[in-house]
Coordinates of C-alpha atoms in Angstrom, one line a residue:
M273 CA -30.4 3.8 -4.1
R274 CA -29.4 3.0 -0.7
K275 CA -28.9 -0.6 0.9
I276 CA -28.5 -1.5 4.4
K277 CA -25.9 -4.2 5.6
L278 CA -25.3 -5.7 9.0
Q279 CA -21.8 -6.5 9.5
L280 CA -21.1 -9.4 11.7
F281 CA -18.3 -9.6 14.4
K282 CA -17.3 -12.9 16.3
Q283 CA -15.8 -12.6 19.5
K284 CA -13.3 -15.4 21.0
N285 CA -16.1 -16.5 23.2
G286 CA -18.2 -17.5 20.0
Q287 CA -20.8 -15.1 20.9
V288 CA -22.0 -13.0 18.0
M289 CA -22.8 -9.2 18.1
I290 CA -24.0 -6.6 15.4
M291 CA -20.4 -4.7 14.9
S292 CA -22.4 -1.8 13.1
L293 CA -24.8 -0.4 10.0
F294 CA -22.7 0.2 7.1
M295 CA -24.5 2.2 4.6
V296 CA -23.8 0.9 1.2
L297 CA -24.3 4.3 -1.0
F298 CA -24.1 3.3 -4.8
A299 CA -23.2 6.4 -6.6
F300 CA -23.3 6.3 -10.4
S301 CA -23.0 9.2 -12.9
G302 CA -25.6 11.3 -12.8
L303 CA -27.6 9.3 -9.9
N304 CA -26.9 10.4 -6.6
A305 CA -25.3 13.6 -5.9
Q306 CA -26.3 16.2 -8.5
G307 CA -29.3 17.6 -6.5
K308 CA -27.3 18.2 -3.4
K309 CA -26.1 21.5 -3.3
N310 CA -23.7 20.8 -0.2
A311 CA -22.1 18.1 -2.4
P312 CA -18.8 19.2 -3.9
V313 CA -17.8 19.0 -7.6
F314 CA -14.0 18.3 -8.5
S315 CA -13.1 19.4 -11.8
N316 CA -9.5 18.4 -12.0
F317 CA -6.8 17.2 -10.2
V318 CA -2.8 17.7 -11.2
Y319 CA 0.1 16.1 -8.9
Q320 CA 3.6 16.7 -10.1
G321 CA 6.7 15.2 -8.4
N322 CA 9.8 17.4 -8.0
D323 CA 12.5 15.6 -6.3
D324 CA 16.1 16.3 -6.5
V325 CA 17.5 12.8 -7.2
Y326 CA 15.5 12.3 -10.4
K327 CA 17.0 16.0 -11.5
E328 CA 20.4 14.7 -10.2
F329 CA 20.5 11.5 -12.0
P330 CA 18.6 11.6 -15.4
L331 CA 18.3 8.2 -17.1
E332 CA 20.2 6.9 -19.8
E333 CA 18.6 5.1 -22.5
D334 CA 19.0 1.6 -20.9
E335 CA 18.3 2.7 -17.4
F336 CA 15.2 3.0 -15.4
Y337 CA 14.4 3.6 -11.8
S338 CA 14.1 1.8 -8.5
P339 CA 11.7 2.3 -6.6
I340 CA 9.9 0.6 -9.6
L341 CA 6.6 2.1 -7.5
Q342 CA 6.3 5.2 -5.4
G343 CA 4.2 6.0 -2.4
C344 CA 2.8 3.6 -0.3
Y345 CA 3.2 0.1 -2.2
P346 CA 4.3 -2.0 0.5
D347 CA 5.2 -5.7 0.6
P348 CA 5.4 -6.5 -2.7
A349 CA 5.1 -10.2 -3.6
I350 CA 5.7 -11.1 -7.3
I351 CA 4.9 -14.4 -9.7
R352 CA 5.7 -15.1 -13.2
Q353 CA 3.6 -17.3 -15.4
G354 CA 4.8 -17.6 -18.8
D355 CA 5.6 -14.1 -20.2
D356 CA 3.9 -12.7 -17.5
Y357 CA 4.9 -10.8 -14.4
F358 CA 2.1 -10.1 -11.5
M359 CA 2.7 -8.5 -8.1
V360 CA 0.5 -7.4 -5.5
H361 CA 1.1 -5.4 -2.5
S362 CA -0.3 -4.8 1.4
S363 CA -3.4 -2.1 1.3
F364 CA -4.2 -1.8 5.1
A365 CA -7.3 0.1 5.2
M366 CA -7.4 1.0 1.7
A367 CA -10.7 0.0 -0.5
P368 CA -10.5 -1.7 -2.8
G369 CA -7.7 -3.9 -1.4
V370 CA -4.6 -5.4 -2.6
P371 CA -3.2 -3.1 -5.8
I372 CA -2.2 -6.0 -8.4
F373 CA 0.2 -4.8 -11.6
H374 CA 1.3 -6.9 -14.6
S375 CA 4.4 -6.8 -16.2
K376 CA 6.2 -8.5 -19.6
D377 CA 9.7 -7.2 -18.3
L378 CA 10.0 -5.6 -14.4
V379 CA 10.4 -2.2 -15.7
N380 CA 7.0 -1.3 -17.3
W381 CA 4.3 -2.0 -14.9
K382 CA 0.7 -1.6 -15.5
Q383 CA -2.4 -1.8 -12.7
I384 CA -4.6 -4.1 -13.6
G385 CA -7.3 -3.8 -10.5
H386 CA -7.4 -4.9 -7.2
V387 CA -7.8 -8.2 -5.8
L388 CA -10.0 -7.5 -3.3
D389 CA -12.4 -5.3 -5.1
R390 CA -15.7 -6.1 -3.5
P391 CA -17.3 -5.8 0.3
S392 CA -17.7 -9.5 0.1
Q393 CA -14.0 -10.2 0.0
L394 CA -13.0 -6.9 2.4
Q395 CA -14.2 -5.8 5.3
V396 CA -12.3 -2.7 6.5
Q397 CA -14.9 -0.6 7.7
H398 CA -13.8 0.2 11.1
S399 CA -10.2 -0.7 10.7
G400 CA -7.5 1.8 12.1
I401 CA -5.5 3.0 8.7
S402 CA -2.9 0.5 9.8
A403 CA -4.7 -2.7 10.4
G404 CA -7.0 -3.9 7.7
V405 CA -5.1 -6.1 4.9
Y406 CA -1.3 -7.3 5.3
A407 CA 0.9 -8.7 3.3
P408 CA -0.1 -10.7 0.4
A409 CA 1.7 -13.5 -1.4
I410 CA 0.7 -14.2 -4.8
K411 CA 1.7 -17.8 -6.1
Y412 CA 0.8 -19.9 -9.1
N413 CA -0.2 -23.6 -9.2
P414 CA 0.8 -25.5 -12.4
H415 CA -1.4 -28.6 -11.3
N416 CA -4.7 -26.8 -11.4
E417 CA -3.5 -23.8 -13.7
T418 CA -4.7 -21.5 -10.9
F419 CA -3.1 -18.2 -9.7
Y420 CA -3.4 -18.2 -5.3
M421 CA -3.4 -15.0 -3.2
I422 CA -3.0 -15.4 0.3
T423 CA -3.0 -12.6 3.1
T424 CA -4.0 -11.2 6.8
Q425 CA -6.9 -9.1 7.0
F426 CA -7.3 -7.9 10.2
A427 CA -10.7 -7.0 9.8
G428 CA -14.4 -8.4 9.1
D429 CA -13.8 -11.6 11.2
F430 CA -11.7 -12.7 8.7
G431 CA -8.0 -13.6 9.4
N432 CA -5.8 -15.3 7.4
I433 CA -7.8 -15.7 3.4
V434 CA -6.8 -17.3 0.1
V435 CA -8.6 -16.0 -3.2
K436 CA -8.0 -17.5 -6.5
T437 CA -8.6 -17.0 -10.1
K438 CA -7.5 -18.7 -13.4
D439 CA -7.1 -15.1 -14.8
P440 CA -5.7 -12.6 -12.9
F441 CA -7.6 -9.8 -15.4
K442 CA -10.7 -11.1 -14.8
G443 CA -11.0 -10.8 -11.0
W444 CA -11.0 -13.2 -7.9
S445 CA -13.0 -15.4 -5.8
D446 CA -14.5 -15.0 -2.5
P447 CA -12.0 -15.7 0.5
Y448 CA -11.3 -18.9 2.1
K449 CA -11.1 -18.2 5.5
Q450 CA -7.8 -20.3 7.2
K451 CA -8.1 -22.2 10.3
F452 CA -4.2 -20.7 11.7
N453 CA -3.3 -17.7 13.2
G454 CA -0.4 -15.7 12.9
I455 CA 0.5 -13.2 9.7
D456 CA 2.3 -13.4 6.5
P457 CA 1.4 -16.6 4.9
S458 CA 2.4 -17.3 1.5
L459 CA 1.6 -21.1 -0.1
F460 CA 4.2 -23.1 -2.0
F461 CA 3.2 -25.7 -4.8
D462 CA 5.7 -28.5 -5.4
D463 CA 6.7 -30.6 -8.3
D464 CA 4.7 -33.4 -7.0
G465 CA 1.5 -31.7 -6.6
K466 CA 1.6 -31.3 -2.7
A467 CA 0.8 -27.6 -1.8
Y468 CA 2.0 -26.2 1.6
V469 CA 1.7 -23.1 3.5
V470 CA 4.3 -21.1 5.8
H471 CA 3.6 -17.9 7.9
N472 CA 4.9 -15.9 10.9
D473 CA 3.4 -17.3 14.5
A474 CA 3.9 -16.5 17.9
P475 CA 5.9 -19.2 19.8
D476 CA 4.4 -22.0 21.8
P477 CA 2.5 -20.9 24.8
G478 CA 5.3 -20.5 27.6
K479 CA 8.3 -20.3 25.0
E480 CA 8.7 -16.7 24.0
L481 CA 11.7 -15.8 25.4
Y482 CA 11.9 -12.1 24.3
Q483 CA 9.8 -9.3 23.2
G484 CA 9.9 -9.7 19.1
H485 CA 10.3 -13.6 19.1
R486 CA 8.4 -15.2 16.6
V487 CA 8.6 -18.4 14.7
I488 CA 8.2 -19.4 10.8
K489 CA 5.2 -22.8 10.9
I490 CA 4.5 -24.6 8.0
W491 CA 1.2 -26.9 7.1
N492 CA 0.2 -29.1 4.8
Y493 CA -2.4 -27.4 2.5
D494 CA -5.7 -29.5 1.1
L495 CA -5.9 -27.7 -2.4
E496 CA -9.5 -29.6 -2.8
N497 CA -11.2 -27.9 0.1
D498 CA -8.2 -25.0 0.4
Q499 CA -7.4 -25.2 3.8
V500 CA -4.7 -26.5 5.8
V501 CA -4.4 -29.6 7.3
E502 CA -5.3 -29.8 10.8
G503 CA -2.6 -31.3 13.1
T504 CA 0.4 -30.8 10.1
D505 CA 1.7 -27.3 11.7
K506 CA 5.4 -27.3 12.4
I507 CA 7.6 -24.9 13.6
I508 CA 11.0 -24.8 10.4
V509 CA 12.5 -21.4 12.0
N510 CA 12.6 -20.4 15.6
G511 CA 13.5 -16.9 16.5
G512 CA 15.6 -16.5 13.5
V513 CA 19.2 -17.0 11.8
D514 CA 20.7 -17.4 15.3
L515 CA 18.1 -17.5 18.3
S516 CA 21.3 -16.8 20.5
D517 CA 21.3 -13.1 19.1
K518 CA 17.6 -12.5 20.1
P519 CA 16.8 -11.8 16.5
I520 CA 13.2 -10.4 16.5
W521 CA 10.1 -10.6 13.7
I522 CA 11.2 -13.4 11.4
E523 CA 8.4 -13.0 9.2
M524 CA 6.9 -13.3 5.4
P525 CA 8.4 -16.4 4.3
H526 CA 8.2 -17.5 1.0
I527 CA 9.8 -21.1 -0.4
Y528 CA 11.8 -21.7 -3.2
K529 CA 12.7 -24.8 -5.0
K530 CA 16.1 -24.9 -7.2
N531 CA 18.4 -28.0 -7.7
D532 CA 16.1 -30.3 -6.0
K533 CA 16.6 -28.0 -2.9
Y534 CA 13.9 -26.0 -0.9
Y535 CA 15.1 -22.4 0.2
L536 CA 13.2 -20.7 2.7
M537 CA 13.3 -16.9 2.5
C538 CA 12.0 -14.1 5.1
A539 CA 12.3 -10.9 6.7
E540 CA 14.1 -10.5 9.6
G541 CA 14.9 -7.5 12.3
G542 CA 11.6 -5.7 12.3
T543 CA 10.2 -3.4 9.6
G544 CA 12.3 -0.2 10.6
G545 CA 15.8 0.7 10.6
W546 CA 17.2 -3.2 11.3
H547 CA 14.8 -4.6 8.3
S548 CA 16.7 -7.5 6.6
E549 CA 16.0 -10.4 4.1
V550 CA 17.5 -14.0 5.4
V551 CA 17.7 -17.6 3.4
F552 CA 17.7 -21.1 4.6
I553 CA 18.2 -24.2 3.1
S554 CA 16.6 -27.8 3.5
D555 CA 16.2 -30.9 1.6
N556 CA 12.4 -31.1 2.3
P557 CA 10.2 -28.6 2.5
R558 CA 8.9 -29.2 5.7
G559 CA 12.8 -28.8 7.0
P560 CA 14.5 -28.8 9.1
Y561 CA 16.5 -25.8 7.3
K562 CA 19.6 -24.3 7.9
P563 CA 20.4 -20.7 7.7
A564 CA 23.1 -19.3 4.8
P565 CA 26.3 -18.4 6.2
S566 CA 26.2 -15.0 4.8
N567 CA 23.0 -14.1 6.1
P568 CA 21.3 -11.1 5.5
I569 CA 21.7 -11.0 2.1
L570 CA 19.6 -7.8 1.6
S571 CA 19.7 -5.1 4.2
Q572 CA 21.0 -1.2 4.5
R573 CA 20.9 -1.0 8.6
Y574 CA 24.7 -1.6 8.7
L575 CA 25.4 2.1 6.5
N576 CA 26.6 5.4 7.1
P577 CA 23.3 7.3 8.4
H578 CA 24.2 10.8 6.8
R579 CA 24.6 9.0 3.1
D580 CA 23.4 10.9 0.0
N581 CA 20.3 9.8 -1.8
K582 CA 19.5 7.6 1.7
V583 CA 17.5 4.5 1.4
D584 CA 16.6 2.5 4.4
W585 CA 14.2 -0.3 5.9
A586 CA 15.2 -2.5 3.2
G587 CA 13.7 -6.4 3.2
H588 CA 10.1 -8.2 3.1
A589 CA 11.2 -9.8 -0.5
D590 CA 10.4 -12.0 -3.3
L591 CA 12.4 -13.7 -6.3
V592 CA 11.3 -14.5 -9.3
K593 CA 13.2 -15.1 -12.7
G594 CA 14.1 -12.3 -15.1
P595 CA 12.8 -11.6 -18.7
N596 CA 15.6 -13.4 -20.2
N597 CA 16.1 -16.2 -17.9
D598 CA 19.5 -15.6 -17.0
K599 CA 19.2 -14.4 -13.6
Y600 CA 16.6 -13.8 -11.1
Y601 CA 15.2 -10.3 -9.7
G602 CA 13.9 -9.5 -6.1
V603 CA 11.4 -6.8 -5.7
F604 CA 11.4 -5.7 -1.8
L605 CA 10.3 -2.6 0.3
A606 CA 12.5 0.1 1.2
I607 CA 11.9 4.2 2.2
R608 CA 13.4 7.4 1.0
P609 CA 13.4 9.8 4.0
N610 CA 13.1 13.1 3.5
E611 CA 15.8 15.6 4.7
K612 CA 14.7 15.4 8.3
N613 CA 15.1 11.8 8.0
R614 CA 11.4 11.2 8.0
V615 CA 9.3 8.9 6.1
N616 CA 6.2 10.6 4.6
T617 CA 6.0 8.8 1.1
G618 CA 5.6 5.1 3.0
R619 CA 7.0 2.3 2.5
E620 CA 7.8 1.6 -1.6
T621 CA 8.4 -1.1 -3.7
F622 CA 12.1 -1.4 -5.0
I623 CA 13.8 -4.2 -7.3
L624 CA 17.5 -5.9 -7.6
P625 CA 19.0 -8.0 -9.9
V626 CA 19.8 -11.3 -7.7
D627 CA 22.5 -13.6 -8.8
W628 CA 21.7 -17.2 -8.1
S629 CA 24.6 -19.2 -10.0
G630 CA 25.7 -20.7 -7.1
K631 CA 24.5 -22.3 -4.0
W632 CA 22.7 -19.3 -2.0
P633 CA 20.8 -16.3 -3.9
V634 CA 22.7 -13.3 -3.8
F635 CA 21.1 -9.4 -4.4
E636 CA 23.9 -7.6 -6.0
N637 CA 24.7 -4.7 -4.4
G638 CA 22.1 -5.3 -1.5
L639 CA 24.2 -4.5 1.1
I640 CA 25.9 -1.0 -0.2
P641 CA 23.6 2.1 -0.6
F642 CA 21.4 1.8 -3.5
E643 CA 21.5 3.4 -6.5
P644 CA 18.5 5.3 -7.6
K645 CA 18.6 3.9 -11.2
L646 CA 19.2 0.3 -12.8
K647 CA 20.6 -1.2 -16.1
M648 CA 17.6 -2.5 -17.7
P649 CA 17.2 -6.2 -18.8
E650 CA 18.7 -6.9 -21.9
G651 CA 16.0 -6.2 -24.7
V652 CA 13.5 -4.1 -23.0
E653 CA 12.7 -0.6 -23.7
N654 CA 11.6 2.1 -20.7
K655 CA 7.9 2.8 -21.5
T656 CA 7.1 4.4 -17.8
G657 CA 4.8 6.8 -17.8
Q658 CA 3.5 5.9 -21.6
E659 CA 1.1 3.4 -23.2
G660 CA -1.0 3.1 -19.6
Y661 CA 2.4 2.3 -17.7
F662 CA 2.9 3.7 -14.5
P663 CA 5.4 6.4 -14.1
N664 CA 8.2 6.8 -11.9
G665 CA 10.9 9.5 -11.5
N666 CA 9.6 13.1 -11.6
F667 CA 6.4 12.8 -13.4
T668 CA 3.1 14.6 -14.0
Y669 CA -0.6 13.2 -13.4
Q670 CA -3.6 15.0 -14.5
E671 CA -7.7 13.7 -14.0
D672 CA -10.1 15.8 -15.2
F673 CA -12.8 12.9 -13.7
S674 CA -14.4 12.6 -17.6
S675 CA -14.0 9.1 -17.5
E676 CA -16.8 6.9 -16.1
K677 CA -14.0 4.8 -14.6
L678 CA -11.9 5.9 -12.1
D679 CA -8.1 5.3 -12.8
Y680 CA -7.1 2.4 -10.6
R681 CA -4.8 4.7 -8.3
W682 CA -7.9 6.5 -6.7
V683 CA -8.9 4.6 -3.2
G684 CA -11.0 5.3 -0.2
V685 CA -10.4 4.4 3.0
R686 CA -12.8 1.9 4.9
A687 CA -15.3 2.8 2.0
F688 CA -15.0 1.7 -1.8
P689 CA -14.8 4.9 -4.0
Q690 CA -17.9 4.1 -5.6
E691 CA -20.0 4.3 -2.1
F692 CA -19.4 8.4 -2.5
V693 CA -18.7 9.3 -5.7
S694 CA -20.0 9.9 -9.0
T695 CA -18.4 11.3 -12.3
S696 CA -20.2 13.2 -15.0
K697 CA -18.8 15.9 -17.7
K698 CA -18.7 18.6 -14.3
G699 CA -16.2 16.1 -12.7
L700 CA -16.1 14.0 -9.6
T701 CA -19.1 14.7 -6.9
I702 CA -18.2 13.4 -3.5
T703 CA -21.6 12.8 -1.3
P704 CA -20.5 13.8 2.4
F705 CA -20.7 10.8 4.9
E706 CA -22.0 11.8 8.1
E707 CA -18.3 11.3 9.9
N708 CA -15.2 13.2 9.5
I709 CA -11.8 12.7 8.3
K710 CA -10.7 11.5 12.3
A711 CA -13.3 8.7 12.3
V712 CA -12.4 5.2 12.6
A713 CA -15.0 4.7 9.9
P714 CA -16.0 5.0 6.4
V715 CA -14.8 8.5 5.4
S716 CA -15.8 10.2 2.2
S717 CA -12.5 11.4 0.6
L718 CA -11.0 10.2 -2.8
F719 CA -7.2 9.8 -2.3
H720 CA -4.0 9.6 -4.2
R721 CA -0.7 8.3 -2.7
Q722 CA 2.1 11.2 -2.0
M723 CA 4.8 9.5 -4.3
H724 CA 7.5 12.4 -3.8
K725 CA 9.3 14.1 -0.8
S726 CA 9.2 17.2 -2.8
F727 CA 5.6 17.5 -4.8
S728 CA 2.7 19.9 -5.4
A729 CA -0.8 18.7 -6.2
T730 CA -4.0 21.2 -7.3
T731 CA -7.5 20.8 -7.8
T732 CA -10.5 23.1 -8.6
M733 CA -13.4 22.7 -6.3
E734 CA -16.9 24.1 -6.9
Y735 CA -18.7 24.0 -3.5
K736 CA -21.3 25.7 -1.2
P737 CA -21.8 24.7 2.3
K738 CA -25.0 25.0 3.5
S739 CA -24.1 24.9 7.8
E740 CA -20.9 24.8 9.5
E741 CA -21.0 21.0 10.0
D742 CA -20.4 20.9 6.0
L743 CA -16.6 21.0 5.0
A744 CA -15.0 20.0 1.9
G745 CA -11.5 20.3 0.1
L746 CA -8.4 18.7 0.5
T747 CA -7.0 16.6 3.4
C748 CA -2.9 15.3 3.5
Y749 CA -3.7 11.9 5.5
Q750 CA -1.4 9.9 7.3
S751 CA -4.1 8.4 9.6
E752 CA -7.2 9.2 11.6
N753 CA -5.4 10.6 14.6
F754 CA -2.3 12.4 11.9
N755 CA -3.8 14.6 9.3
Y756 CA -4.0 18.4 8.1
V757 CA -7.9 19.3 6.3
F758 CA -7.6 22.3 3.9
G759 CA -11.1 23.0 3.5
I760 CA -14.3 25.5 2.7
T761 CA -16.8 25.7 5.8
K762 CA -19.8 28.0 6.6
K763 CA -19.8 29.9 9.7
D764 CA -23.0 32.0 10.3
K765 CA -23.8 33.5 7.0
E766 CA -20.2 33.8 5.8
Y767 CA -17.6 31.3 3.9
F768 CA -14.2 30.1 5.2
L769 CA -11.3 28.7 3.9
L770 CA -9.4 27.0 7.1
L771 CA -6.5 24.5 8.0
E772 CA -6.8 22.1 10.5
R773 CA -3.5 20.2 12.0
T774 CA -4.7 17.1 13.9
E775 CA -2.0 15.2 15.9
K776 CA -2.5 12.8 18.3
G777 CA -6.3 13.0 17.4
K778 CA -6.0 16.7 19.1
S779 CA -6.9 19.4 16.1
T780 CA -5.9 23.1 16.1
I781 CA -6.9 25.6 14.0
V782 CA -3.7 27.1 12.2
A783 CA -5.1 29.6 10.3
S784 CA -8.7 30.6 8.5
T785 CA -9.8 33.7 6.1
P786 CA -13.2 34.3 4.4
V787 CA -13.1 33.3 1.0
D788 CA -15.7 34.2 -2.4
I789 CA -17.2 30.7 -3.4
K790 CA -19.5 32.5 -6.3
K791 CA -16.6 30.8 -8.5
P792 CA -14.8 27.7 -8.3
I793 CA -11.9 27.7 -5.9
Q794 CA -8.4 26.1 -6.2
L795 CA -7.0 24.3 -3.6
Q796 CA -3.2 23.3 -4.1
V797 CA -0.5 21.6 -1.3
V798 CA 3.0 22.3 -2.1
A799 CA 5.7 20.1 -0.3
D800 CA 9.4 20.7 -0.4
N801 CA 10.6 17.8 1.9
D802 CA 9.4 18.8 5.2
D803 CA 8.0 22.1 4.4
Y804 CA 4.2 21.6 3.4
R805 CA 2.4 25.1 2.1
F806 CA -1.4 25.2 1.6
N807 CA -2.2 27.7 -1.4
Y808 CA -5.4 28.9 -2.9
S809 CA -6.8 30.8 -6.0
V810 CA -10.1 32.4 -6.4
D811 CA -9.2 33.8 -9.9
G812 CA -7.6 31.0 -11.3
Q813 CA -4.1 32.7 -11.6
T814 CA -2.5 33.7 -8.9
F815 CA -2.5 31.8 -5.3
Q816 CA -2.3 32.9 -1.8
N817 CA -1.1 31.3 0.7
L818 CA -2.9 30.4 3.9
G819 CA -1.3 29.5 7.3
G820 CA 2.4 29.9 6.4
T821 CA 5.0 27.0 5.8
V822 CA 3.7 24.0 8.1
S823 CA 5.7 20.7 9.0
G824 CA 5.1 17.2 7.5
D825 CA 6.1 15.9 10.6
I826 CA 2.7 14.6 11.2
L827 CA 2.8 12.9 7.6
S828 CA 5.5 10.8 8.6
T829 CA 5.3 7.3 10.0
N830 CA 8.5 8.6 12.6
V831 CA 5.9 10.4 14.3
A832 CA 2.1 9.0 13.3
G833 CA 3.7 5.3 13.6
G834 CA 1.8 2.7 11.6
F835 CA 2.4 0.7 7.9
T836 CA 1.2 3.5 5.7
G837 CA 2.2 6.6 3.8
A838 CA 0.9 10.0 3.3
M839 CA -1.9 10.4 0.8
I840 CA -3.8 13.3 -0.6
G841 CA -7.4 13.5 -0.5
L842 CA -10.3 15.1 -2.2
Y843 CA -12.8 15.4 0.8
A844 CA -16.2 16.1 2.0
T845 CA -17.6 15.8 5.4
S846 CA -21.5 16.5 6.7
A847 CA -20.0 16.1 10.5
N848 CA -17.6 18.7 10.0
D849 CA -15.8 19.8 13.5
A850 CA -13.1 22.2 12.4
H851 CA -14.4 25.8 13.0
P852 CA -12.9 29.2 11.6
E853 CA -11.8 31.2 14.7

C-alpha cells in the first residue's frame, strides 16, 4: 500500500513550490517485503560496549554513571511534575524526532517514545543530518495542567514550533508554528499565569559587532492562541555575560523562579571547546538581567587538555529539583573524545548535583574534571539496564526483531522506520529505497547510536541482490558525506562483499571479496577508539577481516563537522553506486 504525499515549501518571497514527491510506504509485518527477493532480512543484532573507563571505575552500590545517556542524545531539557521527570533531546534529521525519557529518580530512565512521531509533526525528508530539529525545551504549566515542548525545526517550512499534551505517555499535538526567528526557544510560566518565550536571535539589523554575536530575546506568550504576542519582543541579554569580551553564541535560555527572583540560565561560548553555562538574575521576567559574578557556573574549558578520562564541551544545561527536594540537579551535554581526541559518540547527556542554597545555583564540581560516576540521591536504587530502564556503562544490547514494535532506540534518517521496515518470525526486512546512503533524502537504513568509544556490533543477514544496483549490509554513518558501507552486492553473476569509505562526499572502495551467500552471513564492526575493523563470517563461527584496520576519523564531528554522533545502520538500497574492484 503506497501513498504519494506532496511536500510544499514556502520561499521567503511567498511563492509556493513543490519541494518533492515523498513516498510514504506503510510497511506492516508480512505486508510489504516478503515477495521481494532483493530485500534483506536481518535476523539479529548484538551491540556490546567495551570502554576502559567502565572497567577501571566499577560501580559501588550507591553510585551511578554519568553520562546517564550515552551516544547522540544531545541538548537535554528536563521537567519535573509531581514525582515524574521527563527529559527530551535534539534529533536533527532522525525520525521519529525528539526522544523523550521518563524517570522517578534521575538515575533510572525509560524511553517512552518520541515527541515528534508522525509526518504532520516532522518533515525532515530533505534535511542534512545536522539540520532538522534543534534544542527542544520541555515545560509544564500548572495553570492549565499542560505539558509543552518548544523547539526549532529547520525543515518542512516549520521554523520554531510548539506542541503540547496533557499526558506525555499518550502523544503530542500537531505543531503550532511560531511567528519569530532565531533558535533555541524555551517557555516560562509564571506564578500569576502569564507565559513567556525566550530564545537566541541575531542582534538588530546593523548592530552585529563581531562574528558569533547573538542576543537573548523574550516575548509574551498567548496561551489561548499558542502564539507569541506581536510587538512584545525585547532583548534581555546582548552578547553574553560581558559584551566587551566578545562572547559568542549566547543560546538555549531557561528562566527559573526562586525566592521571588527570576534566573536566566544560558549556554555561552559555542558548542565546542569553549562551551559553558552562565546565569543572570532579575526582579522581573522581562529584565533587566544582571550576570552572576562567578560565571561560568559550568565548563571544562580551562582544564588540562591531556587529562585522563577526558570529558569536554560541557554546557547547554537545564535545572530541576532532585527526588528528595534537598538539592537541585543539572542535566547538560558534553563529549567523551577518544584517544585521538576525536568525537565519535557525539554529544551525550550528563548530570551533576547543583547547590542552590545561596543566591546563585552552583554546579558541584562543575569547573573541575568530571568524574565518571556519582553518588546516587538518597534512597535511590540503581536499576539501569534492568526492568526496561536504559543501560549505561559497558553493556550488551541484543535484538532479534521478533516483536511487532521496534525498540524506541531504533531510528531512521529522514524517513520513519515504518516506511521501509517490517518484522516477522524471520526477523527484520528492509525494503530498499531508490536512494543510497549519500543522498540528502530518505534512506532505507535502520540506525542504532554508537554509544561507546570501543564497541562491537554484529548482525546476521540473509540477502540475494539481483543486480549491481542492489546492496545491503552495515553502515557506520556520521553523515551523508562521511560514512562507511560494509555490504553485499552483485557484479556480473558473482556476489561480492565490499567496504566503501566516503569522505567529503567522495567514495573509495577500501576492499572487496567474492562471497558465498547460500547461507546467512554475519557482518560485524569492531572499534577500539579510532581503529575500526569490519569482519564477516559465512559459517557463523569464524570471522574474517576485510580491509584491515581503518580510521574512524570520518565518523567524528572533528572531521565531519555537524552536531550528531556516529550511528550503526542496517542498510539496503536499490541505487547502489559502490562497485567491487
